[in-house]
PDB file of C-alpha atoms and ligand atoms in Angstrom:
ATOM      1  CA  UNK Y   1     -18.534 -49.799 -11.905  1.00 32.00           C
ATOM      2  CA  UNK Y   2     -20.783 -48.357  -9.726  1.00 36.00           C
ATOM      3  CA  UNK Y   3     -23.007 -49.919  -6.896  1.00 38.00           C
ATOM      4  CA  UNK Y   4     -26.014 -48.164  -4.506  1.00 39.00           C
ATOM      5  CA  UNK Y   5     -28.312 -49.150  -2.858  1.00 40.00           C
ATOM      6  CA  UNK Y   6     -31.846 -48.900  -3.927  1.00 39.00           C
ATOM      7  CA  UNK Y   7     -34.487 -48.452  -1.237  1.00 41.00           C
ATOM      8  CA  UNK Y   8     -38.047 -48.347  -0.464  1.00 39.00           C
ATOM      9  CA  UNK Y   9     -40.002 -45.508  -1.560  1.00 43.00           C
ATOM     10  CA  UNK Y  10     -41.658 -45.933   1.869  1.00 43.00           C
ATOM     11  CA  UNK Y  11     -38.626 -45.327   3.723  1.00 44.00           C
ATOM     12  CA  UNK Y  12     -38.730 -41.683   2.301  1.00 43.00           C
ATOM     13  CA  UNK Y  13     -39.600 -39.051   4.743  1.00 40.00           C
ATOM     14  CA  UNK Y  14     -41.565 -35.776   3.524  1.00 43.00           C
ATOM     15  CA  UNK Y  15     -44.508 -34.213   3.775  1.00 47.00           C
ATOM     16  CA  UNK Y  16     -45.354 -31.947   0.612  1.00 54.00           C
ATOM     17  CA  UNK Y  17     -46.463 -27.990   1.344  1.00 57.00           C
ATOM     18  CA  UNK Y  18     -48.383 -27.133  -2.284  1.00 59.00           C
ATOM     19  CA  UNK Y  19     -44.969 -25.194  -3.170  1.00 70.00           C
ATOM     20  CA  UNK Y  20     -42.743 -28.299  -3.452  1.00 78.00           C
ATOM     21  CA  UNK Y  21     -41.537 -27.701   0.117  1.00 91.00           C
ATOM     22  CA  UNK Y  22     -41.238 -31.365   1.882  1.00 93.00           C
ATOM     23  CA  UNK Y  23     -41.319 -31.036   5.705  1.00 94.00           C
ATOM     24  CA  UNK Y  24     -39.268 -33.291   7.232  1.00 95.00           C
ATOM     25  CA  UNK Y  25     -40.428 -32.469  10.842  1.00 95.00           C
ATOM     26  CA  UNK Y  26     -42.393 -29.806  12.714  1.00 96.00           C
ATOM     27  CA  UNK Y  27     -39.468 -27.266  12.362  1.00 97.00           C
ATOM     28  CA  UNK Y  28     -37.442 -28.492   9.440  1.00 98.00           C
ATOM     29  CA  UNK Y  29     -38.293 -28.771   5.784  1.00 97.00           C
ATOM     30  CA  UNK Y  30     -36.746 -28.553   2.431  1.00 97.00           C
ATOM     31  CA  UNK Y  31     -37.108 -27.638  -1.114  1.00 96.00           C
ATOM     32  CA  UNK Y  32     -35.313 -28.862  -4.160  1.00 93.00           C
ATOM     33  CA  UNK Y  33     -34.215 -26.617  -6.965  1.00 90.00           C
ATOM     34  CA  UNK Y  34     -33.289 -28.496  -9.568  1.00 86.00           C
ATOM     35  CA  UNK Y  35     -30.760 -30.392  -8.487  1.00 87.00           C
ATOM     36  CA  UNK Y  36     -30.037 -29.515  -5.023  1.00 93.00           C
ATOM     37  CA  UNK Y  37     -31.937 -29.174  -1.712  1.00 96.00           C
ATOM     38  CA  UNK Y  38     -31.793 -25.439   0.223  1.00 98.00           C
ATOM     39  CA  UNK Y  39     -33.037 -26.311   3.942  1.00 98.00           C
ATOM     40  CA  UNK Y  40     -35.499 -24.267   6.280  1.00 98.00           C
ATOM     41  CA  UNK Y  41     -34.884 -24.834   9.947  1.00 98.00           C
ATOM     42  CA  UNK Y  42     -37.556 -23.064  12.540  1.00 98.00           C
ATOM     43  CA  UNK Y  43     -41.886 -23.626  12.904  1.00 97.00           C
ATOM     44  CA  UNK Y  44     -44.199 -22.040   9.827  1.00 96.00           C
ATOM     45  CA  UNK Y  45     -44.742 -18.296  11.212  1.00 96.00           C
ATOM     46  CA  UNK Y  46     -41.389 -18.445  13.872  1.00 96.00           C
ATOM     47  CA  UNK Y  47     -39.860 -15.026  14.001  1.00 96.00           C
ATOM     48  CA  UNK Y  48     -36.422 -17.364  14.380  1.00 97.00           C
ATOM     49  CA  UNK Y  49     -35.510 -19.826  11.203  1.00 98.00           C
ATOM     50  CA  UNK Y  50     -32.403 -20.346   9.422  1.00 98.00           C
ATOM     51  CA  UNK Y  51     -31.644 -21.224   6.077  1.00 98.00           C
ATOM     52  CA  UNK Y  52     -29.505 -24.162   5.877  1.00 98.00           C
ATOM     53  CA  UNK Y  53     -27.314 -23.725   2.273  1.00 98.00           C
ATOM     54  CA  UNK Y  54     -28.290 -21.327  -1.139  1.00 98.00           C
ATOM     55  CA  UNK Y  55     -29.008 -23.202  -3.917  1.00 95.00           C
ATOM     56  CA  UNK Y  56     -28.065 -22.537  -7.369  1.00 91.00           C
ATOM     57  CA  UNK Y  57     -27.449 -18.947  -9.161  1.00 89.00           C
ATOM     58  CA  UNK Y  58     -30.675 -17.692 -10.135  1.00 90.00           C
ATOM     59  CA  UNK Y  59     -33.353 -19.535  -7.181  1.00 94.00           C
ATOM     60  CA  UNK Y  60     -32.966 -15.979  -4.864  1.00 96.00           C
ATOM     61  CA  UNK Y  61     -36.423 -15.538  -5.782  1.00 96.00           C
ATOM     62  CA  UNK Y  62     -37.759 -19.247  -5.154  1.00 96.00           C
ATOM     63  CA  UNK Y  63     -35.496 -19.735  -1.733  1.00 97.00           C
ATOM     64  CA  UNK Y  64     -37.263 -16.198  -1.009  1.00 97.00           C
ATOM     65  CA  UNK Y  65     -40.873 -17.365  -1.969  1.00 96.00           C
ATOM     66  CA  UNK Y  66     -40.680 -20.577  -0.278  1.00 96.00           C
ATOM     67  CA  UNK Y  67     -39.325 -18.727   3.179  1.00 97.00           C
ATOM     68  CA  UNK Y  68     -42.226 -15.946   3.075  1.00 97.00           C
ATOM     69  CA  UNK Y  69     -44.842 -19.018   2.262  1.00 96.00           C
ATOM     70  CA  UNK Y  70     -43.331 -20.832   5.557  1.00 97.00           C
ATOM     71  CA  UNK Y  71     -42.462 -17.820   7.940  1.00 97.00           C
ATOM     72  CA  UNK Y  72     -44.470 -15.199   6.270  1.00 97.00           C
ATOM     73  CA  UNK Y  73     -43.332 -11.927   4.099  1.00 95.00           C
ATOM     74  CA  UNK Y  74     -41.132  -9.594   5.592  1.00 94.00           C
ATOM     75  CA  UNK Y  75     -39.410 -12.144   7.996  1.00 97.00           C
ATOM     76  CA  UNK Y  76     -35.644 -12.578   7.294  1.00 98.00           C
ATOM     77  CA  UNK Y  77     -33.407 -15.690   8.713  1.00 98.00           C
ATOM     78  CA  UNK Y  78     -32.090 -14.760  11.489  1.00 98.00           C
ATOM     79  CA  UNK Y  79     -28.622 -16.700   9.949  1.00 98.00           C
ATOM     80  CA  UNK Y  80     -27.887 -18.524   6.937  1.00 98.00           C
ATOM     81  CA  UNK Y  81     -25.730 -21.869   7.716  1.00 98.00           C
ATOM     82  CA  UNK Y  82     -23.418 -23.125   5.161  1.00 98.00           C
ATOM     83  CA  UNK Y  83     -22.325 -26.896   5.141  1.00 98.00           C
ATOM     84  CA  UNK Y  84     -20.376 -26.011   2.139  1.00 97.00           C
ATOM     85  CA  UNK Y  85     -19.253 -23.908  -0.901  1.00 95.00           C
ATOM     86  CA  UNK Y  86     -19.746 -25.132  -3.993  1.00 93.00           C
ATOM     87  CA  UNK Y  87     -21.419 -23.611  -6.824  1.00 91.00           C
ATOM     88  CA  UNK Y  88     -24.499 -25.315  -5.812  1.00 92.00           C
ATOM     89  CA  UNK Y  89     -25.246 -24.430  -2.838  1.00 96.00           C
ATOM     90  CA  UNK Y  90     -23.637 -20.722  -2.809  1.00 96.00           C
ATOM     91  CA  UNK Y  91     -25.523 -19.749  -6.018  1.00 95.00           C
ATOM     92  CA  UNK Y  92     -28.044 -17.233  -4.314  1.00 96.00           C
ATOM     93  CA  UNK Y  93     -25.812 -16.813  -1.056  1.00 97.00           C
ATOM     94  CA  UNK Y  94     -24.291 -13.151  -2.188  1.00 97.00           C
ATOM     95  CA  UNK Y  95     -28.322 -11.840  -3.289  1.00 97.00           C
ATOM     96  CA  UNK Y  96     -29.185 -13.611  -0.121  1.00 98.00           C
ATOM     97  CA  UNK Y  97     -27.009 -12.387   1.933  1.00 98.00           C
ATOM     98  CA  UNK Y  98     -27.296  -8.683   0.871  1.00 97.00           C
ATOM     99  CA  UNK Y  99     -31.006  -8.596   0.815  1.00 97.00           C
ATOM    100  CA  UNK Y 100     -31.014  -9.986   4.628  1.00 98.00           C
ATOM    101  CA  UNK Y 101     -28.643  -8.494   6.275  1.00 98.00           C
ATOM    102  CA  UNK Y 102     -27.725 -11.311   8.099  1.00 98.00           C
ATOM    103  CA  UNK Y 103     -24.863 -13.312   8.924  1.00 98.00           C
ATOM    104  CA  UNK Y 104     -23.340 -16.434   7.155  1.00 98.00           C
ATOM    105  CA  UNK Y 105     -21.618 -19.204   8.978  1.00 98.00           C
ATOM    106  CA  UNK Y 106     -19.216 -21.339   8.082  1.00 98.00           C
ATOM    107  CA  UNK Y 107     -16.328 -23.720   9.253  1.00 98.00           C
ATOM    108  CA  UNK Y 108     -12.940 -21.626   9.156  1.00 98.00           C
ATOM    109  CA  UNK Y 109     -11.825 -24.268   6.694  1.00 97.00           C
ATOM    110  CA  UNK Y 110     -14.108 -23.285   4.496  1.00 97.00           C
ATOM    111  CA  UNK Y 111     -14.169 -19.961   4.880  1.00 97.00           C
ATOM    112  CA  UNK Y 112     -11.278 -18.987   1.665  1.00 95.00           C
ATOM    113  CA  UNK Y 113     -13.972 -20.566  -0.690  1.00 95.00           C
ATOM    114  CA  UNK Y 114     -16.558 -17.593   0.581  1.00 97.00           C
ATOM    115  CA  UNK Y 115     -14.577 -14.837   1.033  1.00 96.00           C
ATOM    116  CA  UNK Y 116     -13.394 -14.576  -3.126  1.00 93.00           C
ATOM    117  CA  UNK Y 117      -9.775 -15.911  -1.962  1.00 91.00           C
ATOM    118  CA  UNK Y 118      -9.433 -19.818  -3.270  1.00 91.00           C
ATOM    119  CA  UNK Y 119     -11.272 -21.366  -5.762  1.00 88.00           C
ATOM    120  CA  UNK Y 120     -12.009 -25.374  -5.277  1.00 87.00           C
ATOM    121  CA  UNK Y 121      -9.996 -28.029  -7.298  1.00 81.00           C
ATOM    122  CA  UNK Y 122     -11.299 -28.401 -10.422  1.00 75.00           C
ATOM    123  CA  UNK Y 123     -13.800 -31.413 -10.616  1.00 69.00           C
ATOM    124  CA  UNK Y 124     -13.139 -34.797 -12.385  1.00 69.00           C
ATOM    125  CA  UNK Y 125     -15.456 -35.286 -15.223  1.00 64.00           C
ATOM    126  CA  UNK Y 126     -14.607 -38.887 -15.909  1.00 65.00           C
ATOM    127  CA  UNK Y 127     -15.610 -40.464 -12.676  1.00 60.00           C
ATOM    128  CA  UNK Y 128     -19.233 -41.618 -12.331  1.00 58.00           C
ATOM    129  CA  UNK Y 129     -20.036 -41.810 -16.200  1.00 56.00           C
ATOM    130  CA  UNK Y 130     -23.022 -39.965 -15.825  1.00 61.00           C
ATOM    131  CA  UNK Y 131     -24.229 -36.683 -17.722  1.00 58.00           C
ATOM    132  CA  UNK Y 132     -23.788 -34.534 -14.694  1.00 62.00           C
ATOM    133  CA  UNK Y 133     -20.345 -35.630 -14.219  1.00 63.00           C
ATOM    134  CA  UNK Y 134     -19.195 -35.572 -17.977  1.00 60.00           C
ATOM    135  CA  UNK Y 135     -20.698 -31.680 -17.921  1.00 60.00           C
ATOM    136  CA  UNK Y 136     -19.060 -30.536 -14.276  1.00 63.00           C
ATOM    137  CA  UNK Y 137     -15.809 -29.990 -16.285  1.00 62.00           C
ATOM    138  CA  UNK Y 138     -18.666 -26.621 -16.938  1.00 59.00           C
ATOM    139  CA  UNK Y 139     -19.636 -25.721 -13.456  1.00 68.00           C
ATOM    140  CA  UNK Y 140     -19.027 -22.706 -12.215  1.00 70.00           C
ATOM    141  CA  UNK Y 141     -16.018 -23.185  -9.205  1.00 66.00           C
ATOM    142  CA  UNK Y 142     -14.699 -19.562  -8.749  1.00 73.00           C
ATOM    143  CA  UNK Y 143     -15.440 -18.499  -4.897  1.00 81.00           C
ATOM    144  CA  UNK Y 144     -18.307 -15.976  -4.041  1.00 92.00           C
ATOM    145  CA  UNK Y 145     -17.430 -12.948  -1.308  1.00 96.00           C
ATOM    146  CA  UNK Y 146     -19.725 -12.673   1.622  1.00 97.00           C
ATOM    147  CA  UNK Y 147     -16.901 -11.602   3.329  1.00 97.00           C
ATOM    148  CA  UNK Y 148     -18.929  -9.111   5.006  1.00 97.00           C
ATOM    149  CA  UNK Y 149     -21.455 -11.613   6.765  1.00 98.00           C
ATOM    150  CA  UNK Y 150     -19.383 -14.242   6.831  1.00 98.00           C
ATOM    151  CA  UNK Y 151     -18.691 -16.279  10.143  1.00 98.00           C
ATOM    152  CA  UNK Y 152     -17.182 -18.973  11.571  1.00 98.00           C
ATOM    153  CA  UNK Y 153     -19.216 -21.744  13.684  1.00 98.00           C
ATOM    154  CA  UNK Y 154     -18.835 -21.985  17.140  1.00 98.00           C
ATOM    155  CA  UNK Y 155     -15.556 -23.563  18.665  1.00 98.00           C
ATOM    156  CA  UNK Y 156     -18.233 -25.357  20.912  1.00 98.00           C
ATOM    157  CA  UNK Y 157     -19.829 -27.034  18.122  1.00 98.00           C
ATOM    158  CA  UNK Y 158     -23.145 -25.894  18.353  1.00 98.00           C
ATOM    159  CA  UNK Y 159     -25.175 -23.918  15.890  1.00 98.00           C
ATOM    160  CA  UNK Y 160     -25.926 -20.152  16.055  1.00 98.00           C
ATOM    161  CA  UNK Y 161     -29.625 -19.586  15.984  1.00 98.00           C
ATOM    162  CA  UNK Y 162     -30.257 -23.499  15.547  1.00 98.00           C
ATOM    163  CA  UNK Y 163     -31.076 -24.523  19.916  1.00 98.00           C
ATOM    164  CA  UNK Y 164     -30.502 -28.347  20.585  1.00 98.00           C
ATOM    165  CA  UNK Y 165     -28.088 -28.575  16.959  1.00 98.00           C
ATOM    166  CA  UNK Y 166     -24.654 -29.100  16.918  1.00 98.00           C
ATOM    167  CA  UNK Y 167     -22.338 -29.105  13.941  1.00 98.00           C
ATOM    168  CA  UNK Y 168     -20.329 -32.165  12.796  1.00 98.00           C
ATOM    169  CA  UNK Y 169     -16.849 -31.850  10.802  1.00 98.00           C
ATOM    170  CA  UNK Y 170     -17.516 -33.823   7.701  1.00 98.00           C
ATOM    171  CA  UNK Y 171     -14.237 -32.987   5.545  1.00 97.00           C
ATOM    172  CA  UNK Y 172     -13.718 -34.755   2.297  1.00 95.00           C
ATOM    173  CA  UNK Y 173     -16.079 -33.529  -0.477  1.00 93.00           C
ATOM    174  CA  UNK Y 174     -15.022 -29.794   0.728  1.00 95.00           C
ATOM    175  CA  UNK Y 175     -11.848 -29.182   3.175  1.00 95.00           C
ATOM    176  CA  UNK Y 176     -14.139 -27.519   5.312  1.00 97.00           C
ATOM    177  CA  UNK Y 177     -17.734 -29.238   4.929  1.00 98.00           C
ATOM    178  CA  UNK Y 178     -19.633 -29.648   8.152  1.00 98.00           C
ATOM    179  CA  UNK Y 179     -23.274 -31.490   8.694  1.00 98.00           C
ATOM    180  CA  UNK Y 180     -25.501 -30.863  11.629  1.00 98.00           C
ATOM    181  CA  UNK Y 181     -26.763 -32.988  14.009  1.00 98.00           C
ATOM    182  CA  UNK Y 182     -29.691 -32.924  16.388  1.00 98.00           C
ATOM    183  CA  UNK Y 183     -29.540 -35.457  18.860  1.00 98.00           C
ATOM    184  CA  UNK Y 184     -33.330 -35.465  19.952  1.00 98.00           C
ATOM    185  CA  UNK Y 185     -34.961 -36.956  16.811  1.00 97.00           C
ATOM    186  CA  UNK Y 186     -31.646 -37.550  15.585  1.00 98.00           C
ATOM    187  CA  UNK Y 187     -31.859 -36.045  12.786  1.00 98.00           C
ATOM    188  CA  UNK Y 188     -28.689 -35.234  10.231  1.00 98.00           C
ATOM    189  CA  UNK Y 189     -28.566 -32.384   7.828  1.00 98.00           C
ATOM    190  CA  UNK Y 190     -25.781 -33.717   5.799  1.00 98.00           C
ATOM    191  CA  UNK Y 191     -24.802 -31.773   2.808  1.00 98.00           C
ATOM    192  CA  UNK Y 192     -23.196 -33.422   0.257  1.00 96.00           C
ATOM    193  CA  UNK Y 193     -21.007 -35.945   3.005  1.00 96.00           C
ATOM    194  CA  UNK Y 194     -23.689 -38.197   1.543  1.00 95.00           C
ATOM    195  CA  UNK Y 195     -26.427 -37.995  -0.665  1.00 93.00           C
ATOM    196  CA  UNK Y 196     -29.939 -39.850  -1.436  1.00 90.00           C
ATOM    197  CA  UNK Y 197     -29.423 -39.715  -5.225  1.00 80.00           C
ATOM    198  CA  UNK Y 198     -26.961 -40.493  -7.741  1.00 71.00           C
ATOM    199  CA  UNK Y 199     -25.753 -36.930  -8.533  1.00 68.00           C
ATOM    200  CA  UNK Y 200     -23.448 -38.407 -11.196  1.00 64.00           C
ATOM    201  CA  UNK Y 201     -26.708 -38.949 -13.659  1.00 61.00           C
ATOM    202  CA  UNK Y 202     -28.927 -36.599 -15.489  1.00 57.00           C
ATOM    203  CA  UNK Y 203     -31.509 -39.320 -15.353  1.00 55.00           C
ATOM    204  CA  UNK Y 204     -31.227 -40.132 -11.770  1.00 56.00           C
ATOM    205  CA  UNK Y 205     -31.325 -36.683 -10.939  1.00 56.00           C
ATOM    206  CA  UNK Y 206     -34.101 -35.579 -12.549  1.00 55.00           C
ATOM    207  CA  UNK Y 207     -36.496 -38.494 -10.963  1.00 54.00           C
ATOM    208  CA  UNK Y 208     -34.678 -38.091  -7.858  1.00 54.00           C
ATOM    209  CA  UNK Y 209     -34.595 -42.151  -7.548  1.00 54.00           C
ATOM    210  CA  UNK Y 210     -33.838 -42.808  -4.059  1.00 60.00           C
ATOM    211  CA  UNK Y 211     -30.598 -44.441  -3.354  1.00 75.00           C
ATOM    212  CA  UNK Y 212     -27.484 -44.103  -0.956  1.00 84.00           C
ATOM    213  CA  UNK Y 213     -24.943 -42.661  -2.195  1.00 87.00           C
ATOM    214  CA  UNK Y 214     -21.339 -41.278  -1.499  1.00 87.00           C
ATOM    215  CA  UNK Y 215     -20.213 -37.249  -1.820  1.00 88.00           C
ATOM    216  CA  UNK Y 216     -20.586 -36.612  -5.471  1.00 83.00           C
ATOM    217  CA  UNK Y 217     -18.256 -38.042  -7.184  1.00 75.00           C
ATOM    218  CA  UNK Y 218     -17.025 -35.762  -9.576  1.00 68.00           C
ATOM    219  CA  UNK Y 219     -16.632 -32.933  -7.021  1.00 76.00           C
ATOM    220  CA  UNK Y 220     -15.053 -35.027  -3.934  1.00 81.00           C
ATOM    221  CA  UNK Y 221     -11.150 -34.363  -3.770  1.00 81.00           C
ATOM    222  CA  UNK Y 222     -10.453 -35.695  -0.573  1.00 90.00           C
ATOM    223  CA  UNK Y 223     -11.890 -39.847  -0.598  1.00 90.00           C
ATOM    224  CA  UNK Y 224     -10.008 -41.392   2.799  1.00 93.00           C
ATOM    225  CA  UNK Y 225     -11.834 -37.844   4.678  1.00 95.00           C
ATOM    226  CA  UNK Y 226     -15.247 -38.424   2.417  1.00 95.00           C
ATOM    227  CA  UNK Y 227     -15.010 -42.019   4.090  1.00 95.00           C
ATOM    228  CA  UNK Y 228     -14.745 -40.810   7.887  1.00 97.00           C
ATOM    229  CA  UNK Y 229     -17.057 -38.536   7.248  1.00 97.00           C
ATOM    230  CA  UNK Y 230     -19.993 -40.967   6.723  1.00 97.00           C
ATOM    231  CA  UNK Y 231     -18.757 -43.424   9.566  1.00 97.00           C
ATOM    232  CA  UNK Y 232     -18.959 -40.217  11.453  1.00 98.00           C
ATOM    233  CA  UNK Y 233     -22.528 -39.591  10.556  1.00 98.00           C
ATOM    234  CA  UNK Y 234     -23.155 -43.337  10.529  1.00 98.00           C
ATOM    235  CA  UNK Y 235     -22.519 -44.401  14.432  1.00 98.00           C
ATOM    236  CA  UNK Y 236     -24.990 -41.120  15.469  1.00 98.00           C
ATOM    237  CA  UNK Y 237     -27.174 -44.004  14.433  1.00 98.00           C
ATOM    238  CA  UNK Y 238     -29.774 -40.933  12.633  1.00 97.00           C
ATOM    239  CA  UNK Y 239     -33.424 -41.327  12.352  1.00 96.00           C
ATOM    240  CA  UNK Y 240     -33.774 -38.687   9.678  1.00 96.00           C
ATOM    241  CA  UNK Y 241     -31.547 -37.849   6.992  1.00 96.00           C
ATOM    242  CA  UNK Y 242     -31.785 -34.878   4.930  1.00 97.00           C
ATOM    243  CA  UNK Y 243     -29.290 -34.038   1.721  1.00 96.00           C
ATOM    244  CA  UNK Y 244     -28.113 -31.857  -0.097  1.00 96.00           C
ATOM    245  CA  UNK Y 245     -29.182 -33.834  -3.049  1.00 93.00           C
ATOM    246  CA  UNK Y 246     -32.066 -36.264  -3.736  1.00 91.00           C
ATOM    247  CA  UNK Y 247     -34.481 -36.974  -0.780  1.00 91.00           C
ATOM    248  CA  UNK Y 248     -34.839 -37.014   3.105  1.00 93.00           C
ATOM    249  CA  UNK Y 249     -35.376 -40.718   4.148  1.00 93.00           C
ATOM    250  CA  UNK Y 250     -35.746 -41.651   7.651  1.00 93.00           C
ATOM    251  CA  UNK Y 251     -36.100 -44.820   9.468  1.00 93.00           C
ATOM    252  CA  UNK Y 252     -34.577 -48.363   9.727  1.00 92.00           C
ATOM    253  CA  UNK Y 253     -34.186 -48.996   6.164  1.00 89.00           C
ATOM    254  CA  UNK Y 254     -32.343 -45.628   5.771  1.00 91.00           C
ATOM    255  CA  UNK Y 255     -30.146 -46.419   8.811  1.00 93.00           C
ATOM    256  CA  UNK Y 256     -29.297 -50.128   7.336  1.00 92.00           C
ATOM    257  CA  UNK Y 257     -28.062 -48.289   3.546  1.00 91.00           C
ATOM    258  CA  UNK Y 258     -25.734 -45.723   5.494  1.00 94.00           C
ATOM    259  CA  UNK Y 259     -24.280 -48.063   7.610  1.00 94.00           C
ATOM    260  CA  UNK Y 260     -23.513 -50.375   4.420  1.00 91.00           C
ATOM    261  CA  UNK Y 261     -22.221 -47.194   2.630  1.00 92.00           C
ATOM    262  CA  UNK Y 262     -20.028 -46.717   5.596  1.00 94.00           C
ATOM    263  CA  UNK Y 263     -18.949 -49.925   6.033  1.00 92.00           C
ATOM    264  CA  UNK Y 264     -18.086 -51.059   2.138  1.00 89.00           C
ATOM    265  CA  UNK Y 265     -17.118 -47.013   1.172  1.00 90.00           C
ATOM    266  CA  UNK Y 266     -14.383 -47.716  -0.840  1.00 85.00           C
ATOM    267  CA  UNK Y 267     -16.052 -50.401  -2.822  1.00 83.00           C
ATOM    268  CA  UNK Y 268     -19.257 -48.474  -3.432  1.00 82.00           C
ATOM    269  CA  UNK Y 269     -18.417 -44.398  -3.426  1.00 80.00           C
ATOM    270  CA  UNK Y 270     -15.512 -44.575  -4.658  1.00 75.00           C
ATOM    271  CA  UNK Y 271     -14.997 -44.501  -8.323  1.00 66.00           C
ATOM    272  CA  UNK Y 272     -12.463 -47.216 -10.160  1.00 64.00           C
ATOM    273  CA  UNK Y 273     -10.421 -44.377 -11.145  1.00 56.00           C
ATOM    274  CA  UNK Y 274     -10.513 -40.212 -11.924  1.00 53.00           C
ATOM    275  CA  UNK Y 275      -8.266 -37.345 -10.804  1.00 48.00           C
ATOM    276  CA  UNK Y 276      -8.774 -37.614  -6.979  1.00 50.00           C
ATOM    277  CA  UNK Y 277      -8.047 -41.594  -6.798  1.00 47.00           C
ATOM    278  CA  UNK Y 278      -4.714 -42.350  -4.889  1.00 38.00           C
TER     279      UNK Y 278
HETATM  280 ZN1   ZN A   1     -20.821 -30.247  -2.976  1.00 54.51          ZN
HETATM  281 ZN1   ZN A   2     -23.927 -30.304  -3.905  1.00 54.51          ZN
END
């Protein structure tokens, strides 16, 4: 059985540009493609941004459209920032990449799943119950090669091209999955460590109902790391939250639903039973 948290449509934070990109804050927006978020960090017209994740195979063209509309044509990332591997948010990395020129960072741990060597666990279709989760048994989980722009993150923890960011370990969905942090509006780019929707359902996905919710299910290997992971991100106490699925949120409400996630994980993220249940 499965539990979230419903919350107020008010506690959302975004801001819509008339593309479908939501700003979250003066230099950080996002857009959703289909079912997952790719995230812009830098100001509309900054020479410096970086693209936070790559979205699904085929959404080059809309990750590409959305940066010229926000930092105008002809302006390249000056990094892309991976907070993890999967299929969902690599899809456009290797077009990316190429067409750039520009580096692509990652946490060492992560780093077999980009380079072609190591291909993720295969994902647990009967957790969740949802359409999504019954069809992952389908999604693509063979590793993409950007060993050629790939990079590791800092030792020091901060965030190449990303001032005033630093990275946070947040193993469990992915060996090597990091979020990032920014202490002065606290805000936390989190991947999939969390996420704002229920992944698990076709239906929930699709109206992006707002809810707190664990690592996807179906895809999350590791559950006593998932767990740290979001009492990590937790006690920084954020203001803003933005996923890699389902909406940002910010505020109280927001903070109240993470900490209760974080507090009760095992009764509400975790599934009953599946592959990855000890
Ligand atoms: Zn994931
Ligand atoms: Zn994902």
């Amino acid at each position: 059985m499965e539990h979230q948290i419903p919350l107020d449509p008010d506690g959302r934070a975004a801001h819509d540009a008339h593309d479908g990109t939501q700003e979250v804050s003066v230099d950080l927006a996002y857009k959703r493609l289909a079912i997952v978020n790719v995230i812009y960090y830098g100001r509309p017209g900054d020479p410096n941004w970086v693209l936070v994740d790559a979205g699904l195979m085929q959404t080059a063209g809309a990750i590409r459209s959305a940066a010229a509309e926000r930092f105008g044509e002809g302006n390249p990332p000056s990094a892309i920032v991976m907070t993890h591997g999967h299929f969902d948010h690599v899809g456009a990395l290797e077009e990316l990449a190429e067409a750039w020129n520009v580096p692509v960072y990652a946490h060492p741990l992560e780093h077999p799943f980009l380079n072609g060597t190591t291909s993720y666990p295969p994902p647990d279709p009967s957790v969740g119950g949802g359409l999504v989760a019954r069809m992952s048994g389908l999604f693509p989980r063979s590793p993409v090669d950007v060993s050629r722009f790939l990079r590791p993150l800092p030792e020091d923890g901060s965030v190449p091209f990303m001032p005033g960011w630093q990275w946070v370990f947040t193993p469990g969905h992915t060996p090597g999955h990091v979020s990032l942090w920014r202490e002065s509006d606290r805000t936390i780019v989190a991947g999939d460590a969390f996420i704002t929707t229920t992944q698990e359902s076709l239906y929930a996905v699709t109206v992006q109902k707002p809810a707190m919710h664990g690592p996807p299910m179906y895809f999350t290997p590791d559950w006593a790391g998932a767990a740290e992971s979001v009492r990590k991100l937790a006690a920084l106490e954020p203001e803003i939250v933005v996923t890699g699925h389902g909406q940002a949120m910010r505020g109280a409400d927001m903070r109240q639903a993470l900490h209760t996630l974080a507090d009760d994980f095992e009764r509400i993220a975790i599934p009953e039973q599946g592959r990855y249940v000890l």
